[in-house]
Coordinates of C-alpha atoms in Angstrom, one line a residue:
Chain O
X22 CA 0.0 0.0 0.0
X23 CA 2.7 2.4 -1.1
X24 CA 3.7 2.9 3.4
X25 CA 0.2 4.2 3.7
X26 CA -1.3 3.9 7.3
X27 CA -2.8 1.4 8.7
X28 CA -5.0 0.5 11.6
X29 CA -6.2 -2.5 13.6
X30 CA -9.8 -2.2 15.0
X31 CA -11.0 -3.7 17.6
X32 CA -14.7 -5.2 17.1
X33 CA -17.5 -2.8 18.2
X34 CA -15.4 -0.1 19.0
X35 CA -15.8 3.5 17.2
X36 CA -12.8 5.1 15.3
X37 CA -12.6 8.7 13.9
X38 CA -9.7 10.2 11.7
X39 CA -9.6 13.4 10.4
X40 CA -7.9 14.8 7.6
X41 CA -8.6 18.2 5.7
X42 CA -12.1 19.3 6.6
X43 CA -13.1 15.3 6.2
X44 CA -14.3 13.6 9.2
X45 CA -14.3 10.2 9.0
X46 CA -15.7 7.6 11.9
X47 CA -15.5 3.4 11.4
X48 CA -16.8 0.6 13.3
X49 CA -16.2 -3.2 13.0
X50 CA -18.5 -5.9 13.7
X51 CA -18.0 -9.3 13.2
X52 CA -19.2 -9.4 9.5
X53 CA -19.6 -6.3 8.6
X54 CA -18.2 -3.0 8.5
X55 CA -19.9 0.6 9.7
X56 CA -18.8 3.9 8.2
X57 CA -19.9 7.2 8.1
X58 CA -18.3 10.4 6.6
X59 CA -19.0 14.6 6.9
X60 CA -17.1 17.3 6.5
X61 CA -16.9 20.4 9.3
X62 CA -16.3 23.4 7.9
X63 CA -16.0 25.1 11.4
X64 CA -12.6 23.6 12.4
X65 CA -8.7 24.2 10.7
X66 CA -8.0 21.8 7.9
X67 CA -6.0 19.4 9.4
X68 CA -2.9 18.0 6.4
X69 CA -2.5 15.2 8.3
X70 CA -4.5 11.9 8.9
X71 CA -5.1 12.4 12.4
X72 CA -7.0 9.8 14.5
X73 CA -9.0 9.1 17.6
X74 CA -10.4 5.7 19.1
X75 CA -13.2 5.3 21.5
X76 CA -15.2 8.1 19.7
X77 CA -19.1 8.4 19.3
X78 CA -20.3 9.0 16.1
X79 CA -22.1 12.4 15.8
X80 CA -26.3 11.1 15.9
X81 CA -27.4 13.1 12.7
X82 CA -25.0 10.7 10.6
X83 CA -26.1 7.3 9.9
X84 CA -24.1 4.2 9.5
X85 CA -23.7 2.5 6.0
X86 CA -22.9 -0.6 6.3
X87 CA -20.7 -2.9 4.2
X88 CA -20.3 -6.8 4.5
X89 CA -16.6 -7.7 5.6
X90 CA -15.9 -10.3 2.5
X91 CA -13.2 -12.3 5.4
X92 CA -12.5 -11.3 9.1
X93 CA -9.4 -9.0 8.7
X94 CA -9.4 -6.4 11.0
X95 CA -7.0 -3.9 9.7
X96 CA -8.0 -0.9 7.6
X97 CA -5.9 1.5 5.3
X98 CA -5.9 4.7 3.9
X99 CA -4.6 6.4 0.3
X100 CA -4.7 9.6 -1.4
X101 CA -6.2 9.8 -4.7
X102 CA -7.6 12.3 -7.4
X103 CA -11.2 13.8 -8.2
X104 CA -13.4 11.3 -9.4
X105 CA -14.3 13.6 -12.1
X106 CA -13.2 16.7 -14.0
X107 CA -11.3 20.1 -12.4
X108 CA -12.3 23.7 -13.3
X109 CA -9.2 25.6 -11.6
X110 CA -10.5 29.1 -11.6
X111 CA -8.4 32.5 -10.7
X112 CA -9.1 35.9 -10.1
X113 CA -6.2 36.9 -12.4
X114 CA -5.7 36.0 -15.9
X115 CA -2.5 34.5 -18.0
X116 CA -1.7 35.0 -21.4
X117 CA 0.5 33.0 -23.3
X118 CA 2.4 34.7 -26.4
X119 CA 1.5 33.2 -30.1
X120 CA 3.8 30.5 -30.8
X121 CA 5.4 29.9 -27.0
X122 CA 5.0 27.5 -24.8
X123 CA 4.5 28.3 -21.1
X124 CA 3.7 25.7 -18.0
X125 CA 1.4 26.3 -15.0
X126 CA 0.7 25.0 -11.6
X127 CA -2.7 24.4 -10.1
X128 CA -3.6 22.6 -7.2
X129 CA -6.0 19.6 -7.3
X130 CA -8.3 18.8 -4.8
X131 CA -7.6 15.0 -3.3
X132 CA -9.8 12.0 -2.1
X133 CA -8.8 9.6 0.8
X134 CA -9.8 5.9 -0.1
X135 CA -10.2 3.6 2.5
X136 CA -9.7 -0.4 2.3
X137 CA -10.4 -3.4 4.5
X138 CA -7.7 -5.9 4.5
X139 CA -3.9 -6.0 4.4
X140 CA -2.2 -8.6 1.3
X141 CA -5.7 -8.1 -1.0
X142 CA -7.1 -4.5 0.6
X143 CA -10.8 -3.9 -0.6
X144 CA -11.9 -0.6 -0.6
X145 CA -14.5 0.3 1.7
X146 CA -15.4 3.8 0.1
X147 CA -13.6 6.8 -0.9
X148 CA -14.9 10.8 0.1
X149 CA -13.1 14.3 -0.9
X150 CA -10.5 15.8 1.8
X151 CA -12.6 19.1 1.6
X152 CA -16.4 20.1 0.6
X153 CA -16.2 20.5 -3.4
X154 CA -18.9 22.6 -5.0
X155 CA -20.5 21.4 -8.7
X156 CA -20.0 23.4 -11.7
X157 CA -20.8 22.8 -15.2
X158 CA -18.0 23.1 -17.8
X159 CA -19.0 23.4 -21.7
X160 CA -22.3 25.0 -23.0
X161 CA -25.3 24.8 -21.5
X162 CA -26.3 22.0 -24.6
X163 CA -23.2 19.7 -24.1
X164 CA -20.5 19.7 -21.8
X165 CA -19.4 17.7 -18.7
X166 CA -20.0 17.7 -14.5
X167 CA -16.9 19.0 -12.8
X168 CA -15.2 20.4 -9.5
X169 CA -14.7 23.8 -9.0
X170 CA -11.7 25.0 -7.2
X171 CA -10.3 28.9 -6.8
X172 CA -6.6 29.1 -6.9
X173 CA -3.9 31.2 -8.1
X174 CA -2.3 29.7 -11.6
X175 CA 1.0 29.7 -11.1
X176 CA 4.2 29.9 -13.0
X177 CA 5.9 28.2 -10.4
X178 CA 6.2 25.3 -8.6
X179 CA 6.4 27.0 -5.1
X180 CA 4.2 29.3 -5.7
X181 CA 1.1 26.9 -5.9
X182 CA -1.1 28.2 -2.7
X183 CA -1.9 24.8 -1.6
X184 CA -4.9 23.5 -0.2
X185 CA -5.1 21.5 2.8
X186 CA -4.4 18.4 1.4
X187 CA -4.0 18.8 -2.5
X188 CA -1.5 17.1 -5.4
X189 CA 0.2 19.9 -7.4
X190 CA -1.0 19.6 -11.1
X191 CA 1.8 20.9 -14.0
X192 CA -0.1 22.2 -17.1
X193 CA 1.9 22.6 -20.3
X194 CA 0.4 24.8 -22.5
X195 CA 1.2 24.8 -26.2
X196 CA -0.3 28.4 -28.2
X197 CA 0.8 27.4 -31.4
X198 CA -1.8 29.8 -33.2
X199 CA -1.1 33.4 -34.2
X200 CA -2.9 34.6 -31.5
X201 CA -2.8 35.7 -27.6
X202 CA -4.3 33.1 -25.6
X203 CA -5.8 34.4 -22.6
X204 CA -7.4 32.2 -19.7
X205 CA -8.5 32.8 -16.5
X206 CA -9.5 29.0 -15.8
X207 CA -7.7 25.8 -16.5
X208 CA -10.2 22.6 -16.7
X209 CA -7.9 19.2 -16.3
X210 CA -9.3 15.7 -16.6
X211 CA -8.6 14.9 -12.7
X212 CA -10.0 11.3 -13.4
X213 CA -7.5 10.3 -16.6
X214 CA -4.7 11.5 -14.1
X215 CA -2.2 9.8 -12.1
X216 CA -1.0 10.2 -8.7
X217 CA 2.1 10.7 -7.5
X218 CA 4.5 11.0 -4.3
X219 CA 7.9 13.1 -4.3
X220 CA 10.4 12.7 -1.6
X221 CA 10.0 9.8 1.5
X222 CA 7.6 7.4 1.6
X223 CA 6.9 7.4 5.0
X224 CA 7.5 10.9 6.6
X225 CA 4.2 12.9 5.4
X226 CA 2.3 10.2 3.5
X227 CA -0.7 13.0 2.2
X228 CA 2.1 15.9 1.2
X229 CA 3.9 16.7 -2.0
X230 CA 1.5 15.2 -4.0
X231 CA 1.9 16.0 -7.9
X232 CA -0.9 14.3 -10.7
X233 CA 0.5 13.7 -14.1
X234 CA 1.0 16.8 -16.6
X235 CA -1.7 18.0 -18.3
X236 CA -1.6 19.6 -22.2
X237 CA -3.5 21.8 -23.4
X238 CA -3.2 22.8 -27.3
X239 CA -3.9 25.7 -28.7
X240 CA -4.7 25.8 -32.4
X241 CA -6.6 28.7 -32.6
X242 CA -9.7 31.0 -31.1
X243 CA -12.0 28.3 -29.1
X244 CA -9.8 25.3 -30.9
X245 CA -8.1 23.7 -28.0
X246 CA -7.4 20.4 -27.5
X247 CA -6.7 18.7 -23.9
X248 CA -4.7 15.6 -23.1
X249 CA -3.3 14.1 -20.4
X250 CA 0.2 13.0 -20.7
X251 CA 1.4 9.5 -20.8
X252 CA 4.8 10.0 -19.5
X253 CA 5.7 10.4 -15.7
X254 CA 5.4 13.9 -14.7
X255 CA 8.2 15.6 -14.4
X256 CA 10.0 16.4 -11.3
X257 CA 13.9 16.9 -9.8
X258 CA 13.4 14.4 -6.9
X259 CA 11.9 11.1 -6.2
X260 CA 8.8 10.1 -7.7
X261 CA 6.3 7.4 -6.9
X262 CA 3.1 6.8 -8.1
X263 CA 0.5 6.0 -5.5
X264 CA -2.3 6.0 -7.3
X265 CA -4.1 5.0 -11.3
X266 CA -6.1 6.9 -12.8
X267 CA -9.6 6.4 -12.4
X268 CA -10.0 6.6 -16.7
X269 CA -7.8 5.4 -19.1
X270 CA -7.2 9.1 -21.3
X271 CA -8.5 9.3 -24.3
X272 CA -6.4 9.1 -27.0
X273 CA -7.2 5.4 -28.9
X274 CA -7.7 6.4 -32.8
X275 CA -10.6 4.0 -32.6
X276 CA -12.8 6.5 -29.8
X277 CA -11.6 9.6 -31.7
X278 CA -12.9 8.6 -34.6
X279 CA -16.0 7.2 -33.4
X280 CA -16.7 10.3 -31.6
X281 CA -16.4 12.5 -35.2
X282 CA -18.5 10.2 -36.4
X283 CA -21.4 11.0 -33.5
X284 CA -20.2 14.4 -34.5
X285 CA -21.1 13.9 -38.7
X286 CA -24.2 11.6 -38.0
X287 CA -25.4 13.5 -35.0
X288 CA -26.3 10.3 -33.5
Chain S
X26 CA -58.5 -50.8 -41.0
X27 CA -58.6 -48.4 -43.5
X28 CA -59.4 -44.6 -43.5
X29 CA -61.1 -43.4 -46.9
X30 CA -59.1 -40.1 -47.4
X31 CA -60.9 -37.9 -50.2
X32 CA -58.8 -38.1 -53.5
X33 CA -58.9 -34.1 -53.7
X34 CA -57.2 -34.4 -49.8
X35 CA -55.1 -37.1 -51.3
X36 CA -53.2 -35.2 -54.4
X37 CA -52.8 -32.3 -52.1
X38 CA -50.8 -33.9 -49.5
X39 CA -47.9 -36.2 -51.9
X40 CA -45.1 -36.7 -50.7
X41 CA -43.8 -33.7 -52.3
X42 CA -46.6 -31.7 -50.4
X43 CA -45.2 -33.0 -47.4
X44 CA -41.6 -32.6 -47.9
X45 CA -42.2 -29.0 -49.4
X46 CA -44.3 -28.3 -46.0
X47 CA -41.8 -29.6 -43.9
X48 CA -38.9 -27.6 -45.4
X49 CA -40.5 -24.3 -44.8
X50 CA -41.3 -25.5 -41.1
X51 CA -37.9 -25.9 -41.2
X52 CA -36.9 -22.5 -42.7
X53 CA -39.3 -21.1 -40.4
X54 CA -37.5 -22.3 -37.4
X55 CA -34.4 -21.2 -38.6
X56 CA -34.5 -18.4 -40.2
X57 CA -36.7 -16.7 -37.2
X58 CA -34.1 -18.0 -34.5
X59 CA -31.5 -16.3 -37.0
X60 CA -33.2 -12.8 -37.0
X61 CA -33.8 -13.0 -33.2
X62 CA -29.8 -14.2 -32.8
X63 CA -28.7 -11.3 -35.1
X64 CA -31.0 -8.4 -33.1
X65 CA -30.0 -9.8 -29.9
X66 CA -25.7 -10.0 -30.6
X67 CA -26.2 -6.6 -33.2
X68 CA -27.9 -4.9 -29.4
X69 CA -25.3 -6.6 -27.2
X70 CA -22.6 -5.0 -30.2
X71 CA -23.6 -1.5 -29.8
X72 CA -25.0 -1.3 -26.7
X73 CA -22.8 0.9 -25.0
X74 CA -22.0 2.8 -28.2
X75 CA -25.7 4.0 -28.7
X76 CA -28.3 5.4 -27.5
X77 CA -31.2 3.6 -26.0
X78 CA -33.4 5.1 -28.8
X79 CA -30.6 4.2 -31.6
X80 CA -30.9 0.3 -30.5
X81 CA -34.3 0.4 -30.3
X82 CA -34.8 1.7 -34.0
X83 CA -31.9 -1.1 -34.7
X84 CA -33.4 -3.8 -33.5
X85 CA -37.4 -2.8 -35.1
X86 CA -35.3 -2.6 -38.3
X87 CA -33.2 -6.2 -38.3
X88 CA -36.6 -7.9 -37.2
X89 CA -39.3 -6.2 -39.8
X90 CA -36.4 -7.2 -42.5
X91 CA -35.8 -10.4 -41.3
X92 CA -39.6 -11.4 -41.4
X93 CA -39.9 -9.8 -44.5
X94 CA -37.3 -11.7 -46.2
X95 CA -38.5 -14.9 -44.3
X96 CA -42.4 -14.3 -45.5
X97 CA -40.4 -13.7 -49.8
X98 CA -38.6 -17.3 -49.0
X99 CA -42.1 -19.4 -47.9
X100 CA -43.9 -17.8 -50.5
X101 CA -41.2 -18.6 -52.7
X102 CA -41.1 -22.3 -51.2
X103 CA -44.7 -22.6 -51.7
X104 CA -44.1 -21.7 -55.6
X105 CA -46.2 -18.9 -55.6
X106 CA -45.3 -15.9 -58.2
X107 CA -43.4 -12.5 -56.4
X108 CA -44.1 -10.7 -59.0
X109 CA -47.5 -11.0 -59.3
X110 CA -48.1 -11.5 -55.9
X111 CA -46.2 -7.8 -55.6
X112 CA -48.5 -6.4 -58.1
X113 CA -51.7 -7.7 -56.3
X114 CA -50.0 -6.0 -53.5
X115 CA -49.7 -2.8 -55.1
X116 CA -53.6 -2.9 -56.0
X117 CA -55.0 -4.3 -52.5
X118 CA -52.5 -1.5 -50.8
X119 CA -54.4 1.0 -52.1
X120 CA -57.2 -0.5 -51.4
X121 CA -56.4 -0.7 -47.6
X122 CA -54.5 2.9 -47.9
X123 CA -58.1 4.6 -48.6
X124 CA -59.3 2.2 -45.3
X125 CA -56.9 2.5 -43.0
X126 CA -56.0 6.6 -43.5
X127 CA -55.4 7.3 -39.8
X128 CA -53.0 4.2 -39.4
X129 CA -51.0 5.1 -42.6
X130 CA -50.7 9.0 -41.5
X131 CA -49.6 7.5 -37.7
X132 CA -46.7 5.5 -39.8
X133 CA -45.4 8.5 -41.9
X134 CA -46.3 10.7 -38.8
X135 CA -43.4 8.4 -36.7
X136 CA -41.0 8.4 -39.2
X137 CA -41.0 11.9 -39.1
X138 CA -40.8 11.6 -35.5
X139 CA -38.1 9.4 -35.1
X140 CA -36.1 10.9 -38.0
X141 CA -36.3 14.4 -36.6
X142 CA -35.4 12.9 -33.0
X143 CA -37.0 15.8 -31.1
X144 CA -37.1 13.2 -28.2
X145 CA -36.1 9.8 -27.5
X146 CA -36.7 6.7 -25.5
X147 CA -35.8 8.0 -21.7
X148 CA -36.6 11.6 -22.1
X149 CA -38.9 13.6 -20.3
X150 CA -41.5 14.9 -22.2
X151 CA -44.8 17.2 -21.7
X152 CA -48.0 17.3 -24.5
X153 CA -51.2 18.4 -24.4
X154 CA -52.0 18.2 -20.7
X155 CA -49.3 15.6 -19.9
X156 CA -45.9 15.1 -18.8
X157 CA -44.1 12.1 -18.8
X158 CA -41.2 9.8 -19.4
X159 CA -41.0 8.3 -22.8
X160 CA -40.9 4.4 -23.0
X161 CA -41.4 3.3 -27.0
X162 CA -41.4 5.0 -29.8
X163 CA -43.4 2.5 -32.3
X164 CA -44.2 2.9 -35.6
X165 CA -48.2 3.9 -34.7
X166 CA -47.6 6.0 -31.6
X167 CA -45.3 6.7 -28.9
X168 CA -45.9 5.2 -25.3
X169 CA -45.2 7.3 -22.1
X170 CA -45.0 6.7 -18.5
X171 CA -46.6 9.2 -16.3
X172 CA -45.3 10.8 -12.9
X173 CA -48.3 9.2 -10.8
X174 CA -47.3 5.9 -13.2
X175 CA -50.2 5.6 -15.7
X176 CA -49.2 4.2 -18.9
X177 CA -50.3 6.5 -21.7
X178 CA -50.6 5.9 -25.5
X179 CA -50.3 9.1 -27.7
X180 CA -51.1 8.6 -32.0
X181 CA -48.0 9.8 -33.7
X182 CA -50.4 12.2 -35.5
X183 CA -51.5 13.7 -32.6
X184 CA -47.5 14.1 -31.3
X185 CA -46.9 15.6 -34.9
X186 CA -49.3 18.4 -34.8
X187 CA -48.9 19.2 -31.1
X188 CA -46.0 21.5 -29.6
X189 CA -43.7 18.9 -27.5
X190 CA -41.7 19.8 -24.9
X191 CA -38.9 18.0 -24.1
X192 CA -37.6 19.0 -20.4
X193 CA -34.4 16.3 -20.5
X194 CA -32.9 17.2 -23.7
X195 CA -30.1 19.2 -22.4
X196 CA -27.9 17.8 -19.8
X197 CA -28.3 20.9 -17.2
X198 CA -31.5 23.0 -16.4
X199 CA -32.1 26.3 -14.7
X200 CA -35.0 26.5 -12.4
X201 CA -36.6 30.2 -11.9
X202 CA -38.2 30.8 -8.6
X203 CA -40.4 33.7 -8.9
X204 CA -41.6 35.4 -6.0
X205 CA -42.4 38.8 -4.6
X206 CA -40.8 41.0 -1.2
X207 CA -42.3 43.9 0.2
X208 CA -41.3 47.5 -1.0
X209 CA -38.3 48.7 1.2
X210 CA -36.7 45.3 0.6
X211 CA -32.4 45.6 0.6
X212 CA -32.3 44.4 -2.3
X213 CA -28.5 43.4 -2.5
X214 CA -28.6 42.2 0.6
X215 CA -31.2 39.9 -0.9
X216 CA -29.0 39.2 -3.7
X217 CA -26.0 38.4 -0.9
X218 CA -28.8 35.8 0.6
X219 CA -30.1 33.9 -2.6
X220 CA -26.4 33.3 -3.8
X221 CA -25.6 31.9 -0.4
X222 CA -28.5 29.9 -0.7
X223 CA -27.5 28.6 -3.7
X224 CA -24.0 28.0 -2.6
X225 CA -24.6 26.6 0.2
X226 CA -26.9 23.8 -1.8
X227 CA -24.5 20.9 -3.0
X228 CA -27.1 20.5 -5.7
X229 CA -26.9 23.9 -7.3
X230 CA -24.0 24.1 -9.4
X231 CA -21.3 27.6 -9.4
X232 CA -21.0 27.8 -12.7
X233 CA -23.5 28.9 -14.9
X234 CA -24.0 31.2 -12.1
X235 CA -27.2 31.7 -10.6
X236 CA -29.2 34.6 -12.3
X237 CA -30.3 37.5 -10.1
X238 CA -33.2 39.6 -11.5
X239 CA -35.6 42.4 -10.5
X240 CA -38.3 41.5 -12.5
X241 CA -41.1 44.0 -12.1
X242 CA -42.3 46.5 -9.8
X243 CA -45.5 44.7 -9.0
X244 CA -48.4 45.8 -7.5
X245 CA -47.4 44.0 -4.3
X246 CA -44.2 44.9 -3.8
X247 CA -40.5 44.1 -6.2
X248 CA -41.2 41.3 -8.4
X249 CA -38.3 39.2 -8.1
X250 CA -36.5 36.1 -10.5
X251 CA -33.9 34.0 -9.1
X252 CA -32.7 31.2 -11.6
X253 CA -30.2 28.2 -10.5
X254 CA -28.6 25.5 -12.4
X255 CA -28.5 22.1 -11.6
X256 CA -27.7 18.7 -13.2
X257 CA -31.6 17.6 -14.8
X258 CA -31.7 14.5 -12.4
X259 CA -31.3 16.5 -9.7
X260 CA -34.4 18.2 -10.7
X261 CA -36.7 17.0 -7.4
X262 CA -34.1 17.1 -4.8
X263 CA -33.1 21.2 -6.0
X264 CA -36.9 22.0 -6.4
X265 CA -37.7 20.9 -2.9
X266 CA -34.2 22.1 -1.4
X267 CA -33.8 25.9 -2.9
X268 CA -37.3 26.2 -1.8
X269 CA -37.2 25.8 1.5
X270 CA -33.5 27.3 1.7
X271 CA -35.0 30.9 0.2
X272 CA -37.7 30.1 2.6
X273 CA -35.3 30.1 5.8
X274 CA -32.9 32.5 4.2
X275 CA -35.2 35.4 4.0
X276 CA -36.5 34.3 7.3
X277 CA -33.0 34.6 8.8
X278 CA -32.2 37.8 7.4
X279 CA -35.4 39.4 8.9
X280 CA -37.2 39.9 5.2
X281 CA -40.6 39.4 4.2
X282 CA -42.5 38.4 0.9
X283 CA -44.5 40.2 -0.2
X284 CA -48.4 38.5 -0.1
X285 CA -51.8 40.8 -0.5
X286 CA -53.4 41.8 2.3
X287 CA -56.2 39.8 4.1
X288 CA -59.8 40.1 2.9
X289 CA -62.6 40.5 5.9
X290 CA -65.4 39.2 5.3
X291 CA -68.2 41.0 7.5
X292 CA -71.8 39.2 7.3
X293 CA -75.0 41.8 7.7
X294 CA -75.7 42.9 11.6

């Protein structure tokens, strides 16, 4: 599990960790498992998976339950990216000259799974580390569901105001049209991305968290082409990857061209 | 013992008959467990490539080929002339075109409508004076499936020359809450408390953003629109949440709507 932690519960008793504005509380009973999840907005993030036993789950949460598929008593917990797409908005604009190329630095918002077992873990369920709000990207006739997040878009890698718990996202943009290109939002396919770790595995298991690099092509006014890239992002230090993606990306010839086709036939 | 067959009975069924007969129960058999095999794996092929609607119109069109084909092979079997079995056709069809107008005019009226796919199986439709989600659309008329769950046939005809509104076709949907506060209402405060309503409700979504408008100065007080988007499942759970949530929120920030005042009724004495 990539040094992740890892608990033992004891049967009956109630568990809580904490980490960003998640609250998380678990119970084990001989075949099954109780969880529930909220988030508090009233109390600091926390950035590290902090955890409390003998705890009383708060009485407006219910319990779901889950059927233990074998009587292992240890549970884990792993970082991992959005579920669906980001919008990273900012207050501020950036343009990127005609013909240059330019990379930015957003944060992305990060999901703690947790699993039941130790040698085959089975994930219990997975929640967001912080209370994301819905937004639509696209036109109001086609487009997809996304996060919204507000952060700066940075040039640099230390510059990235990071969120509680968050994985840096690198964005290399390519304006090869004749034009400006000017953006104040940056969406990237969170769920075609892959997470990664920099630095030791074991010292601060949710920190310095980076996705894989995301292009974005610019071929002209309203032509512009996102992909996510296949090779390791790039860093200066040591890089694991702790986490798939949740999609493979797309960029088979074979869903390209079925999609111009639903495009021709309109079907 | 002996069973006197008729000679006419006789000549009919030879041995020829017999064997003739028996090779179109055969093709029969076959050739109908062929067109249902080919629907069946031509579905399973596409299935997550197309639409419900797509498959649908797929499937109707492999079967009403395959039977057609079928029918040409027995009648072919059976020795009979296409030709001028076509041509009888051709006379008899206009026969049964002059008797069966309202059918024929329900046909050509679904072709149109599946052709010009204003809707499609799954969609949520309203007509005349009702609202529901479709289940078939069939060469004769289209089948829908109430809110209080009656099943309801409409004629294609009647779907043709009706105004149709389809409330699923786009993937998002803003609902407007009209309503009316008193004269002397702060109205961007107001504005501060519907967008926190709206934010605060995991269902609204930020962006479009929610649309703030004075709509009128009513006779009541300030006629006012507030529109949020949401994600068109989500349509019940918003409804019934953004209600309530304007509800409390003006409540909480000490404002009023704006509602006429109340009649008295006085009786004689």
């Amino acid at each position: 599990m990539n040094g992740y932690p890892q608990w033992e519960l004891e049967q009956g008793a109630v568990y809580r960790w904490t980490l960003g504005t998640l609250s998380i509380w678990i119970s084990r009973e001989a075949r099954e498992w109780l969880y529930a999840w909220s988030h508090v907005q009233t109390v600091e993030p926390v950035s590290e998976l902090t955890f409390e036993s003998d705890v009383s789950k708060p009485e407006d949460l219910s319990w779901t339950r889950v059927i233990a598929p074998d009587a292992t008593r240890t549970v884990s917990f792993a970082p991992r990216l959005a579920d669906r797409g980001v919008v990273v908005k900012s207050d501020e604009s950036v343009t990127v000259l005609p013909h240059s190329n330019a990379e930015l630095y957003v944060p992305l918002p990060v999901w703690l799974t947790v699993s039941a077992g130790v040698n085959e873990p089975r994930l219990l369920f997975e929640a967001p580390t912080r209370e994301l709000h819905r937004r639509w990207f696209g036109s109001s006739m086609q487009g997809s569901l996304c996060y919204s997040v507000f952060a700066r878009l940075a040039s640099d890698r230390s510059e990235v105001r990071l969120l509680p718990v968050s994985a840096i996202c690198p964005i290399r943009i390519r304006n090869q049209s004749h034009e400006q290109f000017r953006s104040d939002s940056v969406f990237v396919q969170a769920n075609q991305c892959k997470l990664y770790r920099l630095g030791e595995q074991h010292a601060h298991p949710f920190t310095n968290l980076q996705s894989s690099t995301v292009v974005v092509s610019v071929a002209g006014v309203d032509e512009l082409s996102f992909s996510v890239a296949s090779e390791r992002a790039r860093t200066g230090g040591d890089l694991q990857q702790v986490a798939d993606w949740r999609r493979r990306p797309d960029d088979s010839w074979w869903k390209r061209g079925y999609m111009l086709f639903q495009r021709i036939s309109n079907y | 013992m002996h069973i006197l067959i008729p000679d006419e009975i006789r000549h009919i069924f030879t041995l020829e008959t017999v064997l003739v007969l028996a090779r179109i129960l055969v093709v029969l058999l076959v050739s109908v467990l062929l067109v249902k095999l080919v629907a069946f794996v031509t579905v399973q092929l596409f299935k997550k490539r197309f639409s419900q609607q797509s498959l649908m119109i797929l499937k109707k069109a492999i079967t009403y080929s395959g039977v057609t084909i079928i029918w040409m092979i027995v009648l072919a079997q059976l020795g009979l002339n296409l030709a001028a079995l076509l041509g009888a056709a051709g006379i008899a069809g206009i026969a049964v075109g002059f008797a069966a107008q309202t059918s024929i005019s329900n046909v050509i009226s679904g072709m149109f409508l599946i052709s010009e796919k204003s809707f499609a199986v799954g969609d949520v439709i309203r007509v005349g004076g009702f609202s529901g989600v479709v289940l078939t659309i069939d060469l004769l008329s289209v089948k829908i499936r109430t809110f209080d769950n009656q099943y309801i046939r409409l004629p294609n005809e009647t779907l043709i020359k009706s105004e149709v509104t389809n409330v699923t076709r786009f993937p998002i949907r803003r609902l407007n809450v009209e309503f009316v506060v008193r004269y002397g209402t702060d109205l961007p405060r107001l504005k501060e408390v519907l967008l926190g309503v709206a934010r605060g409700n995991a269902s609204c979504l930020d962006e479009p953003e929610p649309l703030f408008v004075v709509n009128n100065f009513g006779r009541l007080g300030v006629e006012m629109l507030f529109g949020i988007w949401f994600v068109k499942e989500d349509f019940l759970v918003v409804k019934n949440s953004i209600m309530q949530g304007i509800h409390a929120g003006l409540h909480e920030a000490g404002m009023e709507f704006a509602v006429p005042p109340a009649v008295q009724l006085e009786g004689p004495g």
